[in-house]
């Protein structure tokens, strides 16, 4: 019995020693807590696939546009709304010449092959550089403001280009129609040519002093060309 009691006592002491040793090991970092193994989730990897990034909580943006979640959404909206990095459409819109910055005139007739050809000239009198692109709007009206004839037809086939106008510079678009005496079209004599710059709503008015224009019948169409640099002279 004495030997059995001694054996049990030794076993108890051995278990206690192991427990004390384990506790000492756990407290070896001085923090009093047991450190658990850390697992890194797959989403912690840099969104752009940059192997040199440390995988920290600092947001990483991807130039490839493959990011997902709130970081991607916020960076996308910042890019589209930022004045310095806006889209080409908004850049073009901001540089466009506005009606209030332009003066309209009609140049002299340059007839040929039965056609009457007039340049519609827009001149930038503002203090900034701006652009015009495409066709003008145009209509002949009488003294009471009533339009004479249908809307002009746009000539196709010419390349549309953006014309940059520094202060004082001009762009011109052609206004052409068949000579009514040759075509036999019915005519009317307008007092004003109403001109609307490209992408604008407010028109400019130019006194018309070039006589009758076709308003109906054969070959009565008035045609417009796209803007080019210069005055068309």
mmCIF file with all atom_site columns, C-alpha atoms in Angstrom:
data_model
loop_
_atom_site.group_PDB
_atom_site.id
_atom_site.type_symbol
_atom_site.label_atom_id
_atom_site.label_alt_id
_atom_site.label_comp_id
_atom_site.label_asym_id
_atom_site.label_entity_id
_atom_site.label_seq_id
_atom_site.pdbx_PDB_ins_code
_atom_site.Cartn_x
_atom_site.Cartn_y
_atom_site.Cartn_z
_atom_site.occupancy
_atom_site.B_iso_or_equiv
_atom_site.pdbx_formal_charge
_atom_site.auth_seq_id
_atom_site.auth_comp_id
_atom_site.auth_asym_id
_atom_site.auth_atom_id
_atom_site.pdbx_PDB_model_num
ATOM 1   C CA . UNK A 1 1   ? 0.000   0.000  0.000    1.00 0.00 ? 1   UNK A CA 1
ATOM 2   C CA . UNK A 1 2   ? 2.901   2.328  0.810    1.00 0.00 ? 2   UNK A CA 1
ATOM 3   C CA . UNK A 1 3   ? 4.381   1.760  -2.619   1.00 0.00 ? 3   UNK A CA 1
ATOM 4   C CA . UNK A 1 4   ? 1.006   2.424  -4.281   1.00 0.00 ? 4   UNK A CA 1
ATOM 5   C CA . UNK A 1 5   ? 0.536   5.698  -2.358   1.00 0.00 ? 5   UNK A CA 1
ATOM 6   C CA . UNK A 1 6   ? 4.012   6.840  -3.307   1.00 0.00 ? 6   UNK A CA 1
ATOM 7   C CA . UNK A 1 7   ? 3.336   6.050  -6.975   1.00 0.00 ? 7   UNK A CA 1
ATOM 8   C CA . UNK A 1 8   ? 0.114   8.082  -6.980   1.00 0.00 ? 8   UNK A CA 1
ATOM 9   C CA . UNK A 1 9   ? 1.873   10.949 -5.233   1.00 0.00 ? 9   UNK A CA 1
ATOM 10  C CA . UNK A 1 10  ? 4.622   10.956 -7.870   1.00 0.00 ? 10  UNK A CA 1
ATOM 11  C CA . UNK A 1 11  ? 2.011   10.920 -10.662  1.00 0.00 ? 11  UNK A CA 1
ATOM 12  C CA . UNK A 1 12  ? 0.168   13.877 -9.135   1.00 0.00 ? 12  UNK A CA 1
ATOM 13  C CA . UNK A 1 13  ? 3.415   15.807 -8.787   1.00 0.00 ? 13  UNK A CA 1
ATOM 14  C CA . UNK A 1 14  ? 4.270   15.054 -12.422  1.00 0.00 ? 14  UNK A CA 1
ATOM 15  C CA . UNK A 1 15  ? 0.886   16.344 -13.659  1.00 0.00 ? 15  UNK A CA 1
ATOM 16  C CA . UNK A 1 16  ? 1.286   19.508 -11.576  1.00 0.00 ? 16  UNK A CA 1
ATOM 17  C CA . UNK A 1 17  ? 4.757   20.080 -12.977  1.00 0.00 ? 17  UNK A CA 1
ATOM 18  C CA . UNK A 1 18  ? 3.483   19.725 -16.533  1.00 0.00 ? 18  UNK A CA 1
ATOM 19  C CA . UNK A 1 19  ? 0.636   22.195 -15.828  1.00 0.00 ? 19  UNK A CA 1
ATOM 20  C CA . UNK A 1 20  ? 3.050   24.727 -14.318  1.00 0.00 ? 20  UNK A CA 1
ATOM 21  C CA . UNK A 1 21  ? 5.384   24.349 -17.290  1.00 0.00 ? 21  UNK A CA 1
ATOM 22  C CA . UNK A 1 22  ? 2.508   24.929 -19.734  1.00 0.00 ? 22  UNK A CA 1
ATOM 23  C CA . UNK A 1 23  ? 1.372   28.037 -17.867  1.00 0.00 ? 23  UNK A CA 1
ATOM 24  C CA . UNK A 1 24  ? 4.901   29.433 -17.855  1.00 0.00 ? 24  UNK A CA 1
ATOM 25  C CA . UNK A 1 25  ? 5.180   28.864 -21.610  1.00 0.00 ? 25  UNK A CA 1
ATOM 26  C CA . UNK A 1 26  ? 1.863   30.582 -22.296  1.00 0.00 ? 26  UNK A CA 1
ATOM 27  C CA . UNK A 1 27  ? 2.838   33.633 -20.281  1.00 0.00 ? 27  UNK A CA 1
ATOM 28  C CA . UNK A 1 28  ? 6.282   33.840 -21.788  1.00 0.00 ? 28  UNK A CA 1
ATOM 29  C CA . UNK A 1 29  ? 5.337   36.876 -23.971  1.00 0.00 ? 29  UNK A CA 1
ATOM 30  C CA . UNK A 1 30  ? 4.543   38.944 -20.888  1.00 0.00 ? 30  UNK A CA 1
ATOM 31  C CA . UNK A 1 31  ? 1.047   39.774 -22.044  1.00 0.00 ? 31  UNK A CA 1
ATOM 32  C CA . UNK A 1 32  ? -0.776  37.215 -20.009  1.00 0.00 ? 32  UNK A CA 1
ATOM 33  C CA . UNK A 1 33  ? -2.796  36.045 -23.063  1.00 0.00 ? 33  UNK A CA 1
ATOM 34  C CA . UNK A 1 34  ? -2.354  33.113 -25.336  1.00 0.00 ? 34  UNK A CA 1
ATOM 35  C CA . UNK A 1 35  ? -1.564  34.071 -28.955  1.00 0.00 ? 35  UNK A CA 1
ATOM 36  C CA . UNK A 1 36  ? -3.682  32.264 -31.527  1.00 0.00 ? 36  UNK A CA 1
ATOM 37  C CA . UNK A 1 37  ? -2.483  31.508 -35.078  1.00 0.00 ? 37  UNK A CA 1
ATOM 38  C CA . UNK A 1 38  ? -3.579  34.295 -37.477  1.00 0.00 ? 38  UNK A CA 1
ATOM 39  C CA . UNK A 1 39  ? -5.223  33.394 -40.780  1.00 0.00 ? 39  UNK A CA 1
ATOM 40  C CA . UNK A 1 40  ? -5.207  35.957 -43.626  1.00 0.00 ? 40  UNK A CA 1
ATOM 41  C CA . UNK A 1 41  ? -8.294  36.007 -45.785  1.00 0.00 ? 41  UNK A CA 1
ATOM 42  C CA . UNK A 1 42  ? -7.997  36.093 -49.550  1.00 0.00 ? 42  UNK A CA 1
ATOM 43  C CA . UNK A 1 43  ? -9.542  39.573 -49.721  1.00 0.00 ? 43  UNK A CA 1
ATOM 44  C CA . UNK A 1 44  ? -6.580  41.009 -47.851  1.00 0.00 ? 44  UNK A CA 1
ATOM 45  C CA . UNK A 1 45  ? -4.401  40.633 -50.963  1.00 0.00 ? 45  UNK A CA 1
ATOM 46  C CA . UNK A 1 46  ? -3.724  43.828 -52.952  1.00 0.00 ? 46  UNK A CA 1
ATOM 47  C CA . UNK A 1 47  ? -6.539  44.421 -55.443  1.00 0.00 ? 47  UNK A CA 1
ATOM 48  C CA . UNK A 1 48  ? -4.058  45.283 -58.167  1.00 0.00 ? 48  UNK A CA 1
ATOM 49  C CA . UNK A 1 49  ? -2.025  42.125 -57.679  1.00 0.00 ? 49  UNK A CA 1
ATOM 50  C CA . UNK A 1 50  ? 1.067   44.062 -56.533  1.00 0.00 ? 50  UNK A CA 1
ATOM 51  C CA . UNK A 1 51  ? 3.371   41.499 -54.939  1.00 0.00 ? 51  UNK A CA 1
ATOM 52  C CA . UNK A 1 52  ? 5.369   44.252 -53.216  1.00 0.00 ? 52  UNK A CA 1
ATOM 53  C CA . UNK A 1 53  ? 2.357   45.535 -51.265  1.00 0.00 ? 53  UNK A CA 1
ATOM 54  C CA . UNK A 1 54  ? 2.194   44.561 -47.633  1.00 0.00 ? 54  UNK A CA 1
ATOM 55  C CA . UNK A 1 55  ? -1.440  43.535 -47.548  1.00 0.00 ? 55  UNK A CA 1
ATOM 56  C CA . UNK A 1 56  ? -2.211  46.058 -44.814  1.00 0.00 ? 56  UNK A CA 1
ATOM 57  C CA . UNK A 1 57  ? -5.540  47.783 -44.328  1.00 0.00 ? 57  UNK A CA 1
ATOM 58  C CA . UNK A 1 58  ? -4.415  50.746 -46.526  1.00 0.00 ? 58  UNK A CA 1
ATOM 59  C CA . UNK A 1 59  ? -6.689  50.752 -49.605  1.00 0.00 ? 59  UNK A CA 1
ATOM 60  C CA . UNK A 1 60  ? -4.948  49.689 -52.784  1.00 0.00 ? 60  UNK A CA 1
ATOM 61  C CA . UNK A 1 61  ? -6.448  50.850 -56.064  1.00 0.00 ? 61  UNK A CA 1
ATOM 62  C CA . UNK A 1 62  ? -6.071  48.894 -59.257  1.00 0.00 ? 62  UNK A CA 1
ATOM 63  C CA . UNK A 1 63  ? -5.326  50.614 -62.538  1.00 0.00 ? 63  UNK A CA 1
ATOM 64  C CA . UNK A 1 64  ? -6.828  47.618 -64.265  1.00 0.00 ? 64  UNK A CA 1
ATOM 65  C CA . UNK A 1 65  ? -10.299 48.479 -62.993  1.00 0.00 ? 65  UNK A CA 1
ATOM 66  C CA . UNK A 1 66  ? -10.738 45.068 -61.386  1.00 0.00 ? 66  UNK A CA 1
ATOM 67  C CA . UNK A 1 67  ? -11.367 46.349 -57.866  1.00 0.00 ? 67  UNK A CA 1
ATOM 68  C CA . UNK A 1 68  ? -14.701 45.541 -56.290  1.00 0.00 ? 68  UNK A CA 1
ATOM 69  C CA . UNK A 1 69  ? -16.630 46.880 -53.341  1.00 0.00 ? 69  UNK A CA 1
ATOM 70  C CA . UNK A 1 70  ? -16.909 50.391 -51.904  1.00 0.00 ? 70  UNK A CA 1
ATOM 71  C CA . UNK A 1 71  ? -13.315 51.441 -52.710  1.00 0.00 ? 71  UNK A CA 1
ATOM 72  C CA . UNK A 1 72  ? -13.895 50.866 -56.415  1.00 0.00 ? 72  UNK A CA 1
ATOM 73  C CA . UNK A 1 73  ? -17.231 52.657 -56.411  1.00 0.00 ? 73  UNK A CA 1
ATOM 74  C CA . UNK A 1 74  ? -15.901 55.705 -54.607  1.00 0.00 ? 74  UNK A CA 1
ATOM 75  C CA . UNK A 1 75  ? -12.831 56.016 -56.813  1.00 0.00 ? 75  UNK A CA 1
ATOM 76  C CA . UNK A 1 76  ? -14.976 55.674 -59.927  1.00 0.00 ? 76  UNK A CA 1
ATOM 77  C CA . UNK A 1 77  ? -17.319 58.474 -58.916  1.00 0.00 ? 77  UNK A CA 1
ATOM 78  C CA . UNK A 1 78  ? -14.410 60.706 -57.962  1.00 0.00 ? 78  UNK A CA 1
ATOM 79  C CA . UNK A 1 79  ? -12.834 60.214 -61.364  1.00 0.00 ? 79  UNK A CA 1
ATOM 80  C CA . UNK A 1 80  ? -16.000 60.971 -63.307  1.00 0.00 ? 80  UNK A CA 1
ATOM 81  C CA . UNK A 1 81  ? -16.881 64.059 -61.286  1.00 0.00 ? 81  UNK A CA 1
ATOM 82  C CA . UNK A 1 82  ? -13.410 65.506 -60.910  1.00 0.00 ? 82  UNK A CA 1
ATOM 83  C CA . UNK A 1 83  ? -12.919 68.609 -63.099  1.00 0.00 ? 83  UNK A CA 1
ATOM 84  C CA . UNK A 1 84  ? -9.280  67.683 -63.743  1.00 0.00 ? 84  UNK A CA 1
ATOM 85  C CA . UNK A 1 85  ? -9.972  64.125 -64.868  1.00 0.00 ? 85  UNK A CA 1
ATOM 86  C CA . UNK A 1 86  ? -13.427 64.391 -66.364  1.00 0.00 ? 86  UNK A CA 1
ATOM 87  C CA . UNK A 1 87  ? -14.508 62.599 -69.527  1.00 0.00 ? 87  UNK A CA 1
ATOM 88  C CA . UNK A 1 88  ? -13.839 63.945 -73.025  1.00 0.00 ? 88  UNK A CA 1
ATOM 89  C CA . UNK A 1 89  ? -17.532 64.808 -73.394  1.00 0.00 ? 89  UNK A CA 1
ATOM 90  C CA . UNK A 1 90  ? -17.462 67.088 -70.278  1.00 0.00 ? 90  UNK A CA 1
ATOM 91  C CA . UNK A 1 91  ? -14.105 68.587 -71.353  1.00 0.00 ? 91  UNK A CA 1
ATOM 92  C CA . UNK A 1 92  ? -15.513 69.452 -74.751  1.00 0.00 ? 92  UNK A CA 1
ATOM 93  C CA . UNK A 1 93  ? -18.631 70.877 -73.140  1.00 0.00 ? 93  UNK A CA 1
ATOM 94  C CA . UNK A 1 94  ? -16.634 73.170 -70.860  1.00 0.00 ? 94  UNK A CA 1
ATOM 95  C CA . UNK A 1 95  ? -14.520 74.548 -73.741  1.00 0.00 ? 95  UNK A CA 1
ATOM 96  C CA . UNK A 1 96  ? -17.415 75.108 -76.160  1.00 0.00 ? 96  UNK A CA 1
ATOM 97  C CA . UNK A 1 97  ? -18.069 78.627 -77.394  1.00 0.00 ? 97  UNK A CA 1
ATOM 98  C CA . UNK A 1 98  ? -21.354 79.925 -76.025  1.00 0.00 ? 98  UNK A CA 1
ATOM 99  C CA . UNK A 1 99  ? -23.721 82.225 -77.864  1.00 0.00 ? 99  UNK A CA 1
ATOM 100 C CA . UNK A 1 100 ? -22.896 85.104 -75.520  1.00 0.00 ? 100 UNK A CA 1
ATOM 101 C CA . UNK A 1 101 ? -19.230 84.859 -76.564  1.00 0.00 ? 101 UNK A CA 1
ATOM 102 C CA . UNK A 1 102 ? -19.816 84.959 -80.314  1.00 0.00 ? 102 UNK A CA 1
ATOM 103 C CA . UNK A 1 103 ? -20.715 87.468 -82.993  1.00 0.00 ? 103 UNK A CA 1
ATOM 104 C CA . UNK A 1 104 ? -22.359 86.269 -86.223  1.00 0.00 ? 104 UNK A CA 1
ATOM 105 C CA . UNK A 1 105 ? -21.949 87.829 -89.655  1.00 0.00 ? 105 UNK A CA 1
ATOM 106 C CA . UNK A 1 106 ? -22.657 86.762 -93.237  1.00 0.00 ? 106 UNK A CA 1
ATOM 107 C CA . UNK A 1 107 ? -19.866 87.138 -95.762  1.00 0.00 ? 107 UNK A CA 1
ATOM 108 C CA . UNK A 1 108 ? -20.165 88.091 -99.399  1.00 0.00 ? 108 UNK A CA 1
ATOM 109 C CA . UNK A 1 109 ? -21.723 85.855 -102.029 1.00 0.00 ? 109 UNK A CA 1
ATOM 110 C CA . UNK A 1 110 ? -19.388 83.638 -104.042 1.00 0.00 ? 110 UNK A CA 1
ATOM 111 C CA . UNK A 1 111 ? -21.699 82.366 -106.803 1.00 0.00 ? 111 UNK A CA 1
ATOM 112 C CA . UNK A 1 112 ? -20.871 79.490 -109.092 1.00 0.00 ? 112 UNK A CA 1
ATOM 113 C CA . UNK A 1 113 ? -22.582 76.872 -111.278 1.00 0.00 ? 113 UNK A CA 1
ATOM 114 C CA . UNK A 1 114 ? -26.014 78.292 -110.530 1.00 0.00 ? 114 UNK A CA 1
ATOM 115 C CA . UNK A 1 115 ? -25.375 78.249 -106.792 1.00 0.00 ? 115 UNK A CA 1
ATOM 116 C CA . UNK A 1 116 ? -25.384 81.127 -104.316 1.00 0.00 ? 116 UNK A CA 1
ATOM 117 C CA . UNK A 1 117 ? -22.764 80.582 -101.626 1.00 0.00 ? 117 UNK A CA 1
ATOM 118 C CA . UNK A 1 118 ? -22.505 82.612 -98.427  1.00 0.00 ? 118 UNK A CA 1
ATOM 119 C CA . UNK A 1 119 ? -20.218 82.030 -95.423  1.00 0.00 ? 119 UNK A CA 1
ATOM 120 C CA . UNK A 1 120 ? -21.841 82.204 -92.010  1.00 0.00 ? 120 UNK A CA 1
ATOM 121 C CA . UNK A 1 121 ? -19.052 83.526 -89.796  1.00 0.00 ? 121 UNK A CA 1
ATOM 122 C CA . UNK A 1 122 ? -18.826 83.190 -86.016  1.00 0.00 ? 122 UNK A CA 1
ATOM 123 C CA . UNK A 1 123 ? -16.173 85.311 -84.299  1.00 0.00 ? 123 UNK A CA 1
ATOM 124 C CA . UNK A 1 124 ? -15.023 84.803 -80.730  1.00 0.00 ? 124 UNK A CA 1
ATOM 125 C CA . UNK A 1 125 ? -15.082 88.169 -78.982  1.00 0.00 ? 125 UNK A CA 1
ATOM 126 C CA . UNK A 1 126 ? -14.709 86.761 -75.469  1.00 0.00 ? 126 UNK A CA 1
ATOM 127 C CA . UNK A 1 127 ? -11.552 86.843 -73.423  1.00 0.00 ? 127 UNK A CA 1
ATOM 128 C CA . UNK A 1 128 ? -11.015 83.074 -73.494  1.00 0.00 ? 128 UNK A CA 1
ATOM 129 C CA . UNK A 1 129 ? -10.224 80.386 -76.036  1.00 0.00 ? 129 UNK A CA 1
ATOM 130 C CA . UNK A 1 130 ? -13.209 78.230 -76.970  1.00 0.00 ? 130 UNK A CA 1
ATOM 131 C CA . UNK A 1 131 ? -14.303 75.774 -79.654  1.00 0.00 ? 131 UNK A CA 1
ATOM 132 C CA . UNK A 1 132 ? -17.020 75.203 -82.238  1.00 0.00 ? 132 UNK A CA 1
ATOM 133 C CA . UNK A 1 133 ? -17.772 71.874 -83.852  1.00 0.00 ? 133 UNK A CA 1
ATOM 134 C CA . UNK A 1 134 ? -20.323 70.762 -86.414  1.00 0.00 ? 134 UNK A CA 1
ATOM 135 C CA . UNK A 1 135 ? -23.177 72.621 -88.068  1.00 0.00 ? 135 UNK A CA 1
ATOM 136 C CA . UNK A 1 136 ? -24.879 75.888 -87.210  1.00 0.00 ? 136 UNK A CA 1
ATOM 137 C CA . UNK A 1 137 ? -28.601 76.200 -86.907  1.00 0.00 ? 137 UNK A CA 1
ATOM 138 C CA . UNK A 1 138 ? -30.047 78.672 -89.423  1.00 0.00 ? 138 UNK A CA 1
ATOM 139 C CA . UNK A 1 139 ? -33.384 80.043 -90.573  1.00 0.00 ? 139 UNK A CA 1
ATOM 140 C CA . UNK A 1 140 ? -34.601 82.939 -92.682  1.00 0.00 ? 140 UNK A CA 1
ATOM 141 C CA . UNK A 1 141 ? -37.314 85.054 -91.046  1.00 0.00 ? 141 UNK A CA 1
ATOM 142 C CA . UNK A 1 142 ? -39.375 88.064 -92.099  1.00 0.00 ? 142 UNK A CA 1
ATOM 143 C CA . UNK A 1 143 ? -39.930 91.322 -90.230  1.00 0.00 ? 143 UNK A CA 1
ATOM 144 C CA . UNK A 1 144 ? -42.565 89.738 -87.981  1.00 0.00 ? 144 UNK A CA 1
ATOM 145 C CA . UNK A 1 145 ? -40.233 86.882 -87.048  1.00 0.00 ? 145 UNK A CA 1
ATOM 146 C CA . UNK A 1 146 ? -42.000 84.210 -89.116  1.00 0.00 ? 146 UNK A CA 1
ATOM 147 C CA . UNK A 1 147 ? -39.724 81.602 -90.653  1.00 0.00 ? 147 UNK A CA 1
ATOM 148 C CA . UNK A 1 148 ? -39.605 81.572 -94.439  1.00 0.00 ? 148 UNK A CA 1
ATOM 149 C CA . UNK A 1 149 ? -39.240 78.137 -95.982  1.00 0.00 ? 149 UNK A CA 1
ATOM 150 C CA . UNK A 1 150 ? -38.248 74.846 -94.345  1.00 0.00 ? 150 UNK A CA 1
ATOM 151 C CA . UNK A 1 151 ? -35.223 74.273 -92.158  1.00 0.00 ? 151 UNK A CA 1
ATOM 152 C CA . UNK A 1 152 ? -31.940 74.092 -94.090  1.00 0.00 ? 152 UNK A CA 1
ATOM 153 C CA . UNK A 1 153 ? -30.514 70.696 -94.989  1.00 0.00 ? 153 UNK A CA 1
ATOM 154 C CA . UNK A 1 154 ? -27.112 69.628 -93.687  1.00 0.00 ? 154 UNK A CA 1
ATOM 155 C CA . UNK A 1 155 ? -24.569 68.709 -96.331  1.00 0.00 ? 155 UNK A CA 1
ATOM 156 C CA . UNK A 1 156 ? -22.915 65.369 -95.607  1.00 0.00 ? 156 UNK A CA 1
ATOM 157 C CA . UNK A 1 157 ? -19.554 64.071 -96.711  1.00 0.00 ? 157 UNK A CA 1
ATOM 158 C CA . UNK A 1 158 ? -17.346 66.689 -95.075  1.00 0.00 ? 158 UNK A CA 1
ATOM 159 C CA . UNK A 1 159 ? -15.271 65.715 -92.064  1.00 0.00 ? 159 UNK A CA 1
ATOM 160 C CA . UNK A 1 160 ? -16.495 67.250 -88.821  1.00 0.00 ? 160 UNK A CA 1
ATOM 161 C CA . UNK A 1 161 ? -13.605 68.840 -86.921  1.00 0.00 ? 161 UNK A CA 1
ATOM 162 C CA . UNK A 1 162 ? -13.275 70.865 -83.746  1.00 0.00 ? 162 UNK A CA 1
ATOM 163 C CA . UNK A 1 163 ? -12.252 74.440 -84.529  1.00 0.00 ? 163 UNK A CA 1
ATOM 164 C CA . UNK A 1 164 ? -10.383 76.199 -81.734  1.00 0.00 ? 164 UNK A CA 1
ATOM 165 C CA . UNK A 1 165 ? -10.970 79.936 -81.585  1.00 0.00 ? 165 UNK A CA 1
ATOM 166 C CA . UNK A 1 166 ? -8.661  82.216 -79.653  1.00 0.00 ? 166 UNK A CA 1
ATOM 167 C CA . UNK A 1 167 ? -10.102 85.644 -78.829  1.00 0.00 ? 167 UNK A CA 1
ATOM 168 C CA . UNK A 1 168 ? -10.724 87.467 -82.109  1.00 0.00 ? 168 UNK A CA 1
ATOM 169 C CA . UNK A 1 169 ? -10.556 84.364 -84.324  1.00 0.00 ? 169 UNK A CA 1
ATOM 170 C CA . UNK A 1 170 ? -13.377 83.114 -86.562  1.00 0.00 ? 170 UNK A CA 1
ATOM 171 C CA . UNK A 1 171 ? -14.922 79.968 -87.995  1.00 0.00 ? 171 UNK A CA 1
ATOM 172 C CA . UNK A 1 172 ? -17.256 79.733 -90.967  1.00 0.00 ? 172 UNK A CA 1
ATOM 173 C CA . UNK A 1 173 ? -19.920 77.390 -92.319  1.00 0.00 ? 173 UNK A CA 1
ATOM 174 C CA . UNK A 1 174 ? -21.304 77.505 -95.835  1.00 0.00 ? 174 UNK A CA 1
ATOM 175 C CA . UNK A 1 175 ? -24.905 78.465 -96.600  1.00 0.00 ? 175 UNK A CA 1
ATOM 176 C CA . UNK A 1 176 ? -25.817 77.590 -100.190 1.00 0.00 ? 176 UNK A CA 1
ATOM 177 C CA . UNK A 1 177 ? -28.898 77.436 -102.394 1.00 0.00 ? 177 UNK A CA 1
ATOM 178 C CA . UNK A 1 178 ? -29.710 77.294 -106.088 1.00 0.00 ? 178 UNK A CA 1
ATOM 179 C CA . UNK A 1 179 ? -30.296 80.626 -107.801 1.00 0.00 ? 179 UNK A CA 1
ATOM 180 C CA . UNK A 1 180 ? -34.111 80.942 -107.893 1.00 0.00 ? 180 UNK A CA 1
ATOM 181 C CA . UNK A 1 181 ? -34.004 82.517 -111.353 1.00 0.00 ? 181 UNK A CA 1
ATOM 182 C CA . UNK A 1 182 ? -32.403 79.326 -112.643 1.00 0.00 ? 182 UNK A CA 1
ATOM 183 C CA . UNK A 1 183 ? -34.214 76.767 -110.508 1.00 0.00 ? 183 UNK A CA 1
ATOM 184 C CA . UNK A 1 184 ? -37.657 78.336 -110.793 1.00 0.00 ? 184 UNK A CA 1
ATOM 185 C CA . UNK A 1 185 ? -38.267 78.022 -107.060 1.00 0.00 ? 185 UNK A CA 1
ATOM 186 C CA . UNK A 1 186 ? -40.739 80.300 -105.330 1.00 0.00 ? 186 UNK A CA 1
ATOM 187 C CA . UNK A 1 187 ? -39.017 82.999 -103.314 1.00 0.00 ? 187 UNK A CA 1
ATOM 188 C CA . UNK A 1 188 ? -39.420 85.373 -100.404 1.00 0.00 ? 188 UNK A CA 1
ATOM 189 C CA . UNK A 1 189 ? -37.186 88.158 -99.151  1.00 0.00 ? 189 UNK A CA 1
ATOM 190 C CA . UNK A 1 190 ? -36.161 87.735 -95.495  1.00 0.00 ? 190 UNK A CA 1
ATOM 191 C CA . UNK A 1 191 ? -35.082 90.555 -93.230  1.00 0.00 ? 191 UNK A CA 1
ATOM 192 C CA . UNK A 1 192 ? -33.007 88.402 -90.883  1.00 0.00 ? 192 UNK A CA 1
ATOM 193 C CA . UNK A 1 193 ? -30.923 85.252 -90.842  1.00 0.00 ? 193 UNK A CA 1
ATOM 194 C CA . UNK A 1 194 ? -31.180 83.583 -87.432  1.00 0.00 ? 194 UNK A CA 1
ATOM 195 C CA . UNK A 1 195 ? -28.007 81.663 -86.568  1.00 0.00 ? 195 UNK A CA 1
ATOM 196 C CA . UNK A 1 196 ? -27.597 79.276 -83.628  1.00 0.00 ? 196 UNK A CA 1
ATOM 197 C CA . UNK A 1 197 ? -24.040 78.141 -82.743  1.00 0.00 ? 197 UNK A CA 1
ATOM 198 C CA . UNK A 1 198 ? -23.413 74.382 -82.436  1.00 0.00 ? 198 UNK A CA 1
ATOM 199 C CA . UNK A 1 199 ? -24.818 72.823 -79.239  1.00 0.00 ? 199 UNK A CA 1
ATOM 200 C CA . UNK A 1 200 ? -26.346 76.129 -78.132  1.00 0.00 ? 200 UNK A CA 1
ATOM 201 C CA . UNK A 1 201 ? -30.004 77.112 -77.767  1.00 0.00 ? 201 UNK A CA 1
ATOM 202 C CA . UNK A 1 202 ? -29.783 80.902 -77.854  1.00 0.00 ? 202 UNK A CA 1
ATOM 203 C CA . UNK A 1 203 ? -29.597 82.308 -81.409  1.00 0.00 ? 203 UNK A CA 1
ATOM 204 C CA . UNK A 1 204 ? -27.821 85.250 -82.992  1.00 0.00 ? 204 UNK A CA 1
ATOM 205 C CA . UNK A 1 205 ? -29.530 87.515 -85.542  1.00 0.00 ? 205 UNK A CA 1
ATOM 206 C CA . UNK A 1 206 ? -27.902 88.865 -88.682  1.00 0.00 ? 206 UNK A CA 1
ATOM 207 C CA . UNK A 1 207 ? -29.551 91.421 -90.969  1.00 0.00 ? 207 UNK A CA 1
ATOM 208 C CA . UNK A 1 208 ? -30.083 89.810 -94.392  1.00 0.00 ? 208 UNK A CA 1
ATOM 209 C CA . UNK A 1 209 ? -29.308 92.156 -97.299  1.00 0.00 ? 209 UNK A CA 1
ATOM 210 C CA . UNK A 1 210 ? -28.798 89.639 -100.087 1.00 0.00 ? 210 UNK A CA 1
ATOM 211 C CA . UNK A 1 211 ? -32.261 89.593 -101.612 1.00 0.00 ? 211 UNK A CA 1
ATOM 212 C CA . UNK A 1 212 ? -34.730 86.806 -102.283 1.00 0.00 ? 212 UNK A CA 1
ATOM 213 C CA . UNK A 1 213 ? -34.180 83.223 -101.209 1.00 0.00 ? 213 UNK A CA 1
ATOM 214 C CA . UNK A 1 214 ? -35.970 80.034 -102.301 1.00 0.00 ? 214 UNK A CA 1
ATOM 215 C CA . UNK A 1 215 ? -38.753 78.936 -99.957  1.00 0.00 ? 215 UNK A CA 1
ATOM 216 C CA . UNK A 1 216 ? -40.713 76.305 -101.921 1.00 0.00 ? 216 UNK A CA 1
ATOM 217 C CA . UNK A 1 217 ? -40.903 74.466 -105.211 1.00 0.00 ? 217 UNK A CA 1
ATOM 218 C CA . UNK A 1 218 ? -38.156 72.832 -107.227 1.00 0.00 ? 218 UNK A CA 1
ATOM 219 C CA . UNK A 1 219 ? -34.598 73.021 -105.900 1.00 0.00 ? 219 UNK A CA 1
ATOM 220 C CA . UNK A 1 220 ? -35.686 75.183 -103.006 1.00 0.00 ? 220 UNK A CA 1
ATOM 221 C CA . UNK A 1 221 ? -33.482 73.555 -100.377 1.00 0.00 ? 221 UNK A CA 1
ATOM 222 C CA . UNK A 1 222 ? -31.054 75.743 -98.467  1.00 0.00 ? 222 UNK A CA 1
ATOM 223 C CA . UNK A 1 223 ? -27.987 73.773 -97.389  1.00 0.00 ? 223 UNK A CA 1
ATOM 224 C CA . UNK A 1 224 ? -25.433 74.122 -94.604  1.00 0.00 ? 224 UNK A CA 1
ATOM 225 C CA . UNK A 1 225 ? -21.879 72.824 -94.280  1.00 0.00 ? 225 UNK A CA 1
ATOM 226 C CA . UNK A 1 226 ? -19.820 72.153 -91.145  1.00 0.00 ? 226 UNK A CA 1
ATOM 227 C CA . UNK A 1 227 ? -17.635 74.804 -89.561  1.00 0.00 ? 227 UNK A CA 1
ATOM 228 C CA . UNK A 1 228 ? -14.066 75.326 -90.717  1.00 0.00 ? 228 UNK A CA 1
ATOM 229 C CA . UNK A 1 229 ? -11.397 77.708 -89.464  1.00 0.00 ? 229 UNK A CA 1
ATOM 230 C CA . UNK A 1 230 ? -11.290 81.212 -90.944  1.00 0.00 ? 230 UNK A CA 1
ATOM 231 C CA . UNK A 1 231 ? -13.870 83.513 -92.491  1.00 0.00 ? 231 UNK A CA 1
ATOM 232 C CA . UNK A 1 232 ? -14.480 81.711 -95.783  1.00 0.00 ? 232 UNK A CA 1
ATOM 233 C CA . UNK A 1 233 ? -13.236 84.719 -97.729  1.00 0.00 ? 233 UNK A CA 1
#
